[in-house]
């Protein structure tokens, strides 16, 4: 008998663990089934047990204490009624209701308390076991228990679709933690690409701006990266917005470089540069946008600016009707040396960079004239001109703010895309006027969150899109403008990782498709472009023809005093100074007399040199010492011949590669022409007016075209 019991127990244990019961063990099977059903039913039995035991016991107790006398029964019933109402209010207020399920639970709890206290009030006066109090207990208690069973079934069956405040989770707990009690989050949906998006709506007493200021708290509460929560406004409704939660980083393993889909595309085709945080392609299209927006690129060392630049240059270097100028004085060859053949003008010398920037205004004007003749308000591929990218690293070190501002304002409509890259775009590095004209941005990692505001629009940083991770996440950033849809401005991007050999091969393959710079622009850039130190390769290489020379004041073959009619008649050809020259000479003499009059008298008034002026020759004291040699001033020549002497000196400098000079450098040529400084200054003004030289802000000049180069 004992052995049989032992065998049966072993069989039950086996059934419990494997759900396989040996045949003939009916008692064990029945016990197992009963135990299983009892375990399942026990949670649902509690409401029935409470409804069956508590009301009659409580009613019997209160009726025994106060139900014997009418007065005590009445007072007790009144007290229970008031207490029941108060208890019902407390139940309503203290039951959380942050979700639809929570609101149902609050109503159920409050109704149960009110019904129970109402029945107890009646039972106190009339007794719990008389009709209709007993009937109310039987019917109401059953309904009460059944309603709580229904709630348990719904909760257990749909736990994944409800939010329970008891567990501390859900949006209600988040709202309480970060102050979003007045924010309603609706329709959260996962994109399947590491991002969850939802609509938000704020109460009339708050604004979306206030919610945006708590993105850091929300990221911390949800255990996301600092930039993982972004809240954008609804442009059509100030009470609404969109919240985006980046719950997974799809870009952490790197983004491959996206090569051009074909060679010889136009500049107006999309330029893929990387991926967005949700895995979509990050592409820009500046030349196809309604307005060509110059771009400001910012980020600390190692943040990814160079990868961005290389990807951009390689794509544009494989396209038709495209020309690239790039200035990098710090590490030009290191950054783009392997793709330099795709760059028409790579500048690594500060002096050459300044020449290029000073020549750009003339090129902008010339391109504007061409576009006007073609009937175009702004550049498009139908123009005879190339689109241009002028990329400048640390531009503030090369040009003053006024010069950059003029270029940025005027270059946009003529198809010149200006890119400025630097680590921090503070007002000391780039003026606010220049920055206002750089309407597009690519901001990579910065060391301080406030630095991002120098690059990105306010509405982007306010939404929480702040790349304040320094160089810890190279290639990550935010991009705006350049044809990017505004709803994408607050989505993280990562630029593609480039390979030097692959990029060099692409640039070499694009050489047959690259067009040389159009003639009007090349001519307007003048000597600065013609004498550039670096020349990229394109379909005309080898044997790139010389840049056509601009119209000159006089041709080298023409005799003295001849030249184009509109210059030949500017001044009379005689041996006498013009009225303007005489007036300038008199003005100089008056200034000279004023200065000399303030100098104290000569301490040796009787000395032989006392009457000499600064411009007078020093008299010989002993003719025998120099053998009787006599020095004569150069003979005065005609106006056109004097100009030719001056222009020959300028042309000699151009041929030797010198393009900058100061007025004092022309004194020997001026003296050889028998002229003085006022005449030379007048000639310099004349050359500036005709666009052959340019005066900078420090009294020096840059030669744009040689006055003697043939047209």
XYZ file of C-alpha atoms in Angstrom, residues 61-626:
566
model
C -23.197 45.133 13.212
C -24.511 48.634 12.511
C -28.133 47.559 12.858
C -27.430 45.891 16.203
C -25.708 48.996 17.526
C -28.050 51.763 16.314
C -31.122 50.202 14.727
C -33.086 49.521 17.942
C -34.334 53.080 18.457
C -35.743 55.327 15.694
C -33.667 58.310 16.797
C -30.341 56.468 16.904
C -31.142 54.668 13.643
C -31.915 57.949 11.924
C -28.790 59.686 13.167
C -26.588 56.712 12.288
C -28.098 56.500 8.789
C -27.507 60.223 8.217
C -23.908 59.949 9.393
C -23.288 56.927 7.147
C -24.813 58.752 4.173
C -22.545 61.794 4.625
C -19.536 59.550 5.221
C -20.369 57.501 2.134
C -20.499 60.618 -0.046
C -17.149 61.790 1.296
C -15.596 58.360 0.823
C -16.866 58.236 -2.748
C -15.245 61.627 -3.496
C -11.960 60.478 -2.026
C -12.053 57.343 -4.180
C -12.647 59.452 -7.297
C -9.828 61.872 -6.572
C -7.224 59.337 -5.509
C -7.712 56.778 -8.252
C -5.233 57.468 -11.143
C -6.846 57.979 -14.526
C -4.074 58.814 -16.966
C -5.321 56.354 -19.580
C -8.665 55.161 -20.924
C -8.395 52.054 -18.745
C -7.557 54.188 -15.728
C -10.626 56.363 -16.262
C -12.823 53.246 -16.375
C -11.247 51.962 -13.168
C -11.832 55.269 -11.371
C -15.516 55.192 -12.301
C -15.829 51.569 -11.173
C -14.136 52.167 -7.815
C -16.234 55.254 -7.113
C -19.495 53.498 -8.051
C -18.643 50.475 -5.897
C -17.943 52.657 -2.847
C -21.149 54.667 -3.329
C -23.311 51.526 -3.770
C -21.791 49.799 -0.769
C -22.212 52.780 1.553
C -25.769 53.325 0.330
C -26.736 49.729 1.092
C -25.075 49.926 4.522
C -27.060 53.078 5.341
C -30.327 51.293 4.528
C -29.277 48.125 6.394
C -28.492 50.121 9.530
C -32.058 51.387 9.809
C -34.060 48.478 8.354
C -31.804 45.512 9.061
C -29.710 43.533 6.554
C -31.945 40.467 6.247
C -35.324 41.965 5.490
C -36.828 42.643 2.096
C -35.872 44.643 0.014
C -32.446 45.186 1.704
C -31.594 41.499 1.396
C -32.632 41.508 -2.266
C -30.476 44.539 -2.975
C -27.519 42.787 -1.354
C -27.963 39.618 -3.391
C -28.420 41.387 -6.734
C -26.035 44.288 -6.158
C -23.318 42.116 -4.621
C -23.393 39.765 -7.591
C -23.170 42.605 -10.076
C -20.365 44.180 -8.051
C -18.288 40.991 -8.051
C -18.965 40.308 -11.728
C -17.888 43.831 -12.767
C -14.563 43.404 -11.020
C -14.084 40.025 -12.683
C -14.664 41.660 -16.071
C -12.091 44.324 -15.264
C -9.538 41.660 -14.319
C -10.146 39.738 -17.525
C -9.788 42.854 -19.702
C -6.647 43.951 -17.904
C -4.967 40.550 -18.161
C -5.964 40.028 -21.762
C -4.874 43.474 -23.019
C -1.973 44.282 -20.737
C 0.187 45.171 -23.719
C -2.267 47.835 -24.864
C -2.884 49.535 -21.521
C -0.776 51.635 -19.208
C -0.923 51.026 -15.470
C 0.113 53.617 -12.968
C 0.653 50.931 -10.284
C 3.795 49.789 -12.046
C 5.118 53.304 -12.402
C 5.281 53.058 -16.190
C 3.483 54.677 -19.110
C 3.075 58.259 -20.161
C 1.297 59.193 -16.934
C 4.375 58.314 -14.894
C 6.591 60.118 -17.403
C 4.344 63.168 -17.283
C 4.528 63.276 -13.512
C 8.314 62.925 -13.610
C 9.088 65.703 -16.094
C 6.126 68.044 -15.718
C 4.048 67.008 -18.711
C 0.747 66.833 -16.831
C -0.718 69.323 -19.310
C 0.581 67.469 -22.362
C -1.483 64.882 -24.224
C 0.455 62.330 -26.256
C -1.526 60.716 -29.061
C -1.020 57.993 -31.653
C 2.515 56.815 -30.841
C 3.859 54.769 -33.722
C 7.159 53.049 -34.309
C 8.743 53.609 -37.701
C 10.501 50.256 -37.621
C 13.777 52.143 -38.060
C 14.734 52.915 -34.490
C 12.384 55.870 -34.066
C 9.039 56.333 -32.332
C 6.902 59.311 -33.302
C 3.743 60.673 -31.708
C 1.545 63.753 -31.806
C 1.361 66.014 -28.771
C -1.215 68.587 -27.743
C -0.835 71.064 -24.898
C -3.466 72.567 -22.617
C -4.399 76.256 -23.084
C -2.308 77.184 -20.034
C 0.981 76.000 -21.581
C 2.864 76.154 -24.909
C 4.887 73.822 -27.079
C 7.934 76.022 -26.356
C 7.711 75.071 -22.685
C 7.528 71.407 -23.611
C 10.561 71.790 -25.897
C 12.589 73.074 -22.959
C 12.125 69.718 -21.188
C 13.543 67.466 -23.903
C 16.624 66.811 -21.777
C 14.473 65.634 -18.852
C 12.421 63.435 -21.172
C 15.571 61.855 -22.624
C 16.866 61.138 -19.119
C 13.536 59.676 -17.962
C 13.375 57.412 -21.014
C 17.105 56.555 -20.807
C 17.792 57.895 -24.300
C 20.786 59.879 -25.606
C 20.645 63.656 -24.962
C 19.692 64.239 -28.595
C 17.254 61.309 -28.645
C 14.151 63.419 -27.948
C 13.137 66.064 -30.478
C 9.905 68.079 -30.332
C 8.828 70.149 -33.323
C 5.974 72.620 -33.569
C 2.990 72.320 -35.846
C 3.309 75.350 -38.169
C -0.471 75.596 -38.445
C -1.537 75.047 -34.812
C 0.420 76.468 -31.863
C -1.150 73.958 -29.451
C 0.151 70.923 -31.339
C 3.472 69.390 -32.193
C 5.330 66.163 -32.888
C 7.639 64.249 -30.582
C 10.313 61.971 -32.021
C 12.104 59.429 -29.824
C 15.248 57.822 -31.240
C 15.261 54.523 -29.361
C 17.955 52.842 -31.473
C 21.031 54.154 -33.314
C 21.050 52.661 -36.802
C 24.154 54.635 -37.772
C 26.560 53.589 -35.012
C 28.380 51.074 -37.210
C 29.152 53.712 -39.825
C 27.611 54.822 -43.084
C 29.140 53.795 -46.417
C 29.938 56.437 -49.007
C 27.261 56.658 -51.704
C 28.991 56.996 -55.109
C 27.439 58.952 -57.988
C 24.676 57.058 -59.761
C 26.103 58.202 -63.105
C 28.836 60.355 -64.611
C 28.058 63.646 -66.284
C 24.987 64.592 -64.252
C 23.955 68.224 -64.011
C 24.546 70.223 -60.802
C 20.783 70.219 -60.166
C 20.659 66.462 -59.436
C 20.495 65.237 -55.819
C 23.796 64.843 -53.968
C 23.682 61.885 -51.513
C 25.995 62.512 -48.561
C 24.933 59.943 -45.927
C 21.932 58.675 -43.989
C 19.365 60.047 -41.569
C 18.897 58.459 -38.147
C 15.883 56.531 -39.484
C 17.914 55.007 -42.307
C 16.659 57.259 -45.110
C 19.148 58.769 -47.557
C 20.478 62.202 -46.617
C 20.685 64.143 -49.858
C 21.042 67.830 -50.678
C 20.225 69.746 -53.852
C 21.334 73.362 -53.501
C 21.266 74.311 -57.184
C 17.710 73.027 -57.708
C 16.281 74.848 -54.684
C 14.062 77.881 -55.174
C 16.891 80.002 -53.723
C 20.543 79.004 -53.804
C 21.454 79.061 -50.111
C 25.080 79.510 -49.106
C 26.154 77.017 -46.467
C 27.916 77.404 -43.132
C 29.663 74.229 -41.946
C 30.696 74.088 -38.315
C 32.134 71.514 -35.948
C 35.069 70.877 -33.685
C 38.234 69.151 -34.855
C 37.478 65.509 -35.650
C 33.713 66.039 -35.860
C 33.473 65.078 -39.548
C 33.693 68.295 -41.580
C 36.402 66.872 -43.873
C 34.406 63.742 -44.726
C 31.438 65.929 -45.603
C 33.607 68.121 -47.840
C 35.251 65.214 -49.645
C 31.919 63.569 -50.407
C 30.516 66.844 -51.718
C 33.533 67.656 -53.905
C 33.703 64.181 -55.464
C 30.038 64.211 -56.446
C 30.325 67.662 -58.029
C 33.634 66.780 -59.705
C 31.892 64.115 -61.804
C 29.278 66.516 -63.213
C 28.934 68.713 -66.253
C 28.668 72.517 -66.116
C 30.340 72.584 -62.687
C 33.446 74.404 -61.433
C 35.016 74.117 -57.986
C 37.243 76.628 -56.189
C 38.550 75.516 -52.789
C 40.639 77.439 -50.256
C 42.321 75.574 -47.404
C 45.474 77.145 -46.029
C 45.878 74.741 -43.106
C 45.748 71.215 -44.572
C 44.513 71.490 -48.133
C 46.568 68.650 -49.610
C 45.995 66.468 -46.586
C 42.239 66.878 -46.866
C 41.647 66.920 -50.622
C 45.029 66.188 -52.205
C 43.848 62.844 -53.600
C 40.889 64.524 -55.349
C 42.657 67.761 -56.330
C 42.291 66.996 -60.058
C 38.567 67.588 -59.702
C 39.140 71.063 -58.241
C 39.659 73.769 -60.827
C 41.411 76.115 -58.408
C 42.875 74.694 -55.183
C 44.386 77.498 -53.111
C 46.829 76.951 -50.254
C 48.517 80.355 -50.189
C 46.998 83.295 -48.301
C 48.012 85.834 -50.919
C 46.454 83.795 -53.723
C 43.303 83.299 -51.670
C 42.916 87.038 -51.224
C 43.399 87.525 -54.965
C 40.568 85.122 -55.657
C 38.188 86.744 -53.173
C 38.985 90.221 -54.526
C 38.389 89.053 -58.087
C 35.016 87.444 -57.313
C 32.940 90.680 -57.344
C 34.013 91.345 -60.945
C 33.114 87.767 -61.872
C 29.735 88.098 -60.169
C 28.981 91.248 -62.158
C 30.058 89.640 -65.435
C 27.927 86.561 -64.783
C 24.951 88.757 -63.929
C 25.299 90.512 -67.279
C 25.399 87.179 -69.110
C 22.328 85.843 -67.296
C 20.454 89.062 -68.057
C 21.272 88.698 -71.749
C 19.993 85.118 -71.582
C 16.726 86.246 -69.971
C 17.373 84.432 -66.671
C 16.677 85.867 -63.223
C 19.000 83.296 -61.670
C 21.276 80.533 -62.865
C 19.865 77.277 -64.177
C 21.328 74.553 -66.427
C 20.028 76.261 -69.560
C 22.604 79.024 -69.062
C 25.914 79.044 -70.900
C 27.647 79.568 -67.553
C 28.909 76.859 -65.232
C 27.545 76.519 -61.731
C 30.286 77.211 -59.207
C 31.205 76.073 -55.709
C 33.535 78.432 -53.830
C 34.560 76.702 -50.608
C 36.596 78.621 -48.024
C 38.078 77.240 -44.818
C 38.371 79.826 -42.014
C 37.269 82.649 -44.322
C 37.591 85.299 -41.604
C 41.379 84.949 -41.766
C 41.410 85.836 -45.474
C 38.921 88.636 -46.055
C 37.237 91.368 -44.093
C 33.578 91.063 -43.210
C 32.432 93.687 -45.730
C 34.101 91.819 -48.564
C 32.540 88.496 -47.541
C 29.152 90.123 -47.069
C 29.233 91.577 -50.587
C 30.175 88.208 -52.090
C 27.510 86.340 -50.113
C 24.777 88.823 -51.043
C 25.510 88.981 -54.746
C 26.764 85.496 -55.635
C 23.509 83.646 -54.943
C 21.560 84.627 -58.053
C 24.458 84.101 -60.474
C 24.962 80.424 -59.626
C 27.940 80.759 -57.283
C 27.450 78.626 -54.175
C 29.544 79.851 -51.272
C 30.589 77.441 -48.529
C 32.357 78.591 -45.368
C 33.738 76.060 -42.907
C 35.106 76.791 -39.447
C 35.109 75.418 -35.924
C 33.099 78.167 -34.212
C 31.031 80.740 -36.102
C 31.073 83.364 -33.345
C 30.633 87.038 -34.200
C 34.410 87.513 -33.933
C 34.963 84.930 -36.695
C 31.969 85.674 -38.926
C 29.917 88.842 -38.668
C 26.191 88.612 -38.140
C 25.632 90.156 -41.594
C 27.692 87.438 -43.268
C 26.039 84.718 -41.207
C 22.600 86.021 -42.171
C 23.497 85.359 -45.806
C 24.608 81.786 -45.037
C 21.076 80.433 -44.922
C 21.964 76.734 -45.024
C 23.900 74.857 -42.364
C 25.647 71.582 -41.630
C 26.511 71.479 -37.943
C 28.590 68.573 -36.687
C 29.726 67.970 -33.104
C 30.410 71.053 -30.966
C 31.894 71.233 -27.476
C 29.279 73.575 -26.069
C 25.551 73.456 -26.720
C 25.457 77.237 -27.128
C 27.848 77.041 -30.093
C 25.211 75.235 -32.157
C 23.116 78.401 -32.069
C 25.765 80.168 -34.159
C 25.118 77.729 -37.006
C 21.649 76.154 -36.786
C 18.338 78.073 -36.898
C 16.712 78.820 -33.534
C 13.699 76.618 -34.263
C 16.034 73.649 -34.759
C 18.001 74.044 -31.533
C 14.790 74.837 -29.610
C 13.383 71.487 -30.723
C 16.302 69.713 -29.038
C 18.462 69.157 -32.138
C 21.774 70.176 -30.555
C 24.937 68.238 -31.528
C 26.814 68.934 -28.283
C 28.813 65.700 -28.369
C 32.080 67.264 -29.563
C 34.204 64.788 -31.514
C 32.792 61.713 -29.739
C 30.434 60.930 -32.633
C 32.333 61.798 -35.844
C 30.138 62.358 -38.866
C 26.933 62.916 -36.871
C 25.196 66.270 -37.161
C 22.183 68.221 -38.348
C 21.681 69.857 -41.745
C 19.294 72.577 -42.905
C 18.572 74.320 -46.188
C 20.201 73.162 -49.447
C 16.893 71.729 -50.655
C 16.344 69.619 -47.503
C 12.647 69.490 -46.430
C 12.088 71.469 -43.219
C 10.593 68.489 -41.400
C 14.001 66.815 -41.823
C 16.014 69.605 -40.223
C 15.693 68.132 -36.729
C 16.645 64.575 -37.722
C 20.199 63.452 -37.072
C 22.395 62.664 -40.057
C 25.703 60.917 -40.483
C 27.978 61.485 -43.446
C 29.449 58.577 -45.395
C 32.909 57.191 -44.692
C 35.167 57.792 -47.676
C 38.073 55.809 -49.071
C 40.946 57.767 -50.625
C 41.526 55.366 -53.514
C 37.832 55.133 -54.371
C 37.446 58.918 -54.421
C 40.558 59.388 -56.540
C 39.256 56.825 -59.039
C 35.895 58.591 -59.257
C 37.543 61.964 -59.891
C 39.715 60.435 -62.622
C 36.666 58.831 -64.212
C 34.846 62.158 -64.178
C 37.553 64.064 -66.086
C 35.972 63.476 -69.546
C 32.699 64.968 -68.273
C 33.979 68.063 -66.454
C 33.578 71.304 -68.362
C 36.217 74.034 -68.137
C 35.206 77.306 -66.526
C 33.088 79.372 -68.887
C 34.883 82.183 -70.723
C 32.955 85.167 -69.276
C 33.741 84.132 -65.709
C 37.351 83.248 -66.447
C 37.875 86.571 -68.213
C 36.325 88.537 -65.369
C 38.527 86.797 -62.813
C 41.488 88.103 -64.796
C 45.110 87.531 -63.892
C 44.302 85.979 -60.524
C 42.653 83.044 -62.314
C 45.000 82.969 -65.312
C 48.029 82.673 -63.020
C 46.492 80.246 -60.513
C 48.996 77.853 -59.008
C 46.757 74.776 -59.294
C 44.747 73.757 -62.358
C 42.409 70.809 -62.185
C 41.866 68.376 -65.036
C 38.812 68.141 -67.251
C 37.874 67.076 -70.739
C 40.135 69.756 -72.277
C 43.281 68.433 -70.545
C 46.049 68.334 -71.723
C 46.611 71.655 -73.375
C 44.219 73.894 -71.475
C 44.146 77.081 -73.570
C 45.237 80.337 -72.021
C 42.485 82.405 -70.506
C 41.421 85.105 -72.990
C 42.838 88.453 -72.046
C 40.508 91.303 -71.163
C 40.076 94.455 -73.147
C 43.108 96.650 -72.447
C 43.632 100.350 -72.383
C 46.239 100.005 -75.085
C 47.625 97.054 -77.048
C 51.280 96.189 -76.873
C 51.572 96.382 -80.667
C 50.012 99.837 -80.908
C 52.357 102.844 -81.123
C 52.499 105.302 -78.325
C 49.412 107.442 -78.130
C 47.057 104.986 -79.844
C 44.504 102.557 -78.453
C 40.739 101.976 -78.274
C 38.759 105.053 -79.133
C 36.876 105.281 -75.840
C 40.194 105.549 -74.028
C 42.124 107.581 -76.587
C 39.734 110.512 -76.245
C 39.610 110.496 -72.460
C 42.456 113.011 -72.271
C 44.111 115.409 -74.670
C 47.434 114.238 -76.085
C 49.754 117.175 -75.455
C 52.814 117.968 -73.495
C 51.011 120.108 -70.962
C 49.281 119.025 -67.779
C 45.504 118.869 -67.922
C 43.322 121.109 -65.798
C 42.760 118.252 -63.353
C 46.491 117.666 -63.039
C 47.133 121.343 -62.440
C 44.423 121.475 -59.754
C 45.911 118.437 -58.041
C 49.363 120.001 -58.211
C 48.095 123.195 -56.620
C 46.296 121.247 -53.885
C 49.499 119.367 -53.127
C 51.494 122.584 -53.038
C 49.070 124.153 -50.568
C 49.331 121.100 -48.314
C 53.103 121.223 -48.621
C 53.236 124.888 -47.667
C 50.995 124.253 -44.659
C 53.229 121.435 -43.418
C 56.454 123.303 -44.065
C 55.091 126.373 -42.327
C 54.766 124.438 -39.094
C 58.439 123.403 -39.110
C 60.776 125.588 -36.990
C 63.229 127.814 -38.777
C 66.622 126.599 -39.881
C 69.153 126.936 -37.049
C 71.757 127.908 -39.692
C 69.992 130.480 -41.870
C 73.218 131.617 -43.526
C 74.321 128.165 -44.645
C 74.495 127.490 -48.434
C 71.672 124.920 -48.171
C 69.318 127.118 -46.116
C 67.155 128.068 -49.106
C 66.825 124.527 -50.485
C 63.443 122.745 -50.652
C 62.952 119.029 -50.205
C 62.450 118.479 -53.909
C 65.463 120.600 -54.982
C 68.735 119.056 -56.081
C 71.656 119.325 -53.701
C 74.225 121.792 -55.127
C 77.756 120.673 -55.716
C 80.219 122.035 -53.185
C 83.286 121.199 -55.211
C 82.963 120.646 -58.958
C 86.415 119.133 -59.127
C 85.497 116.251 -56.854
C 83.008 114.731 -59.334
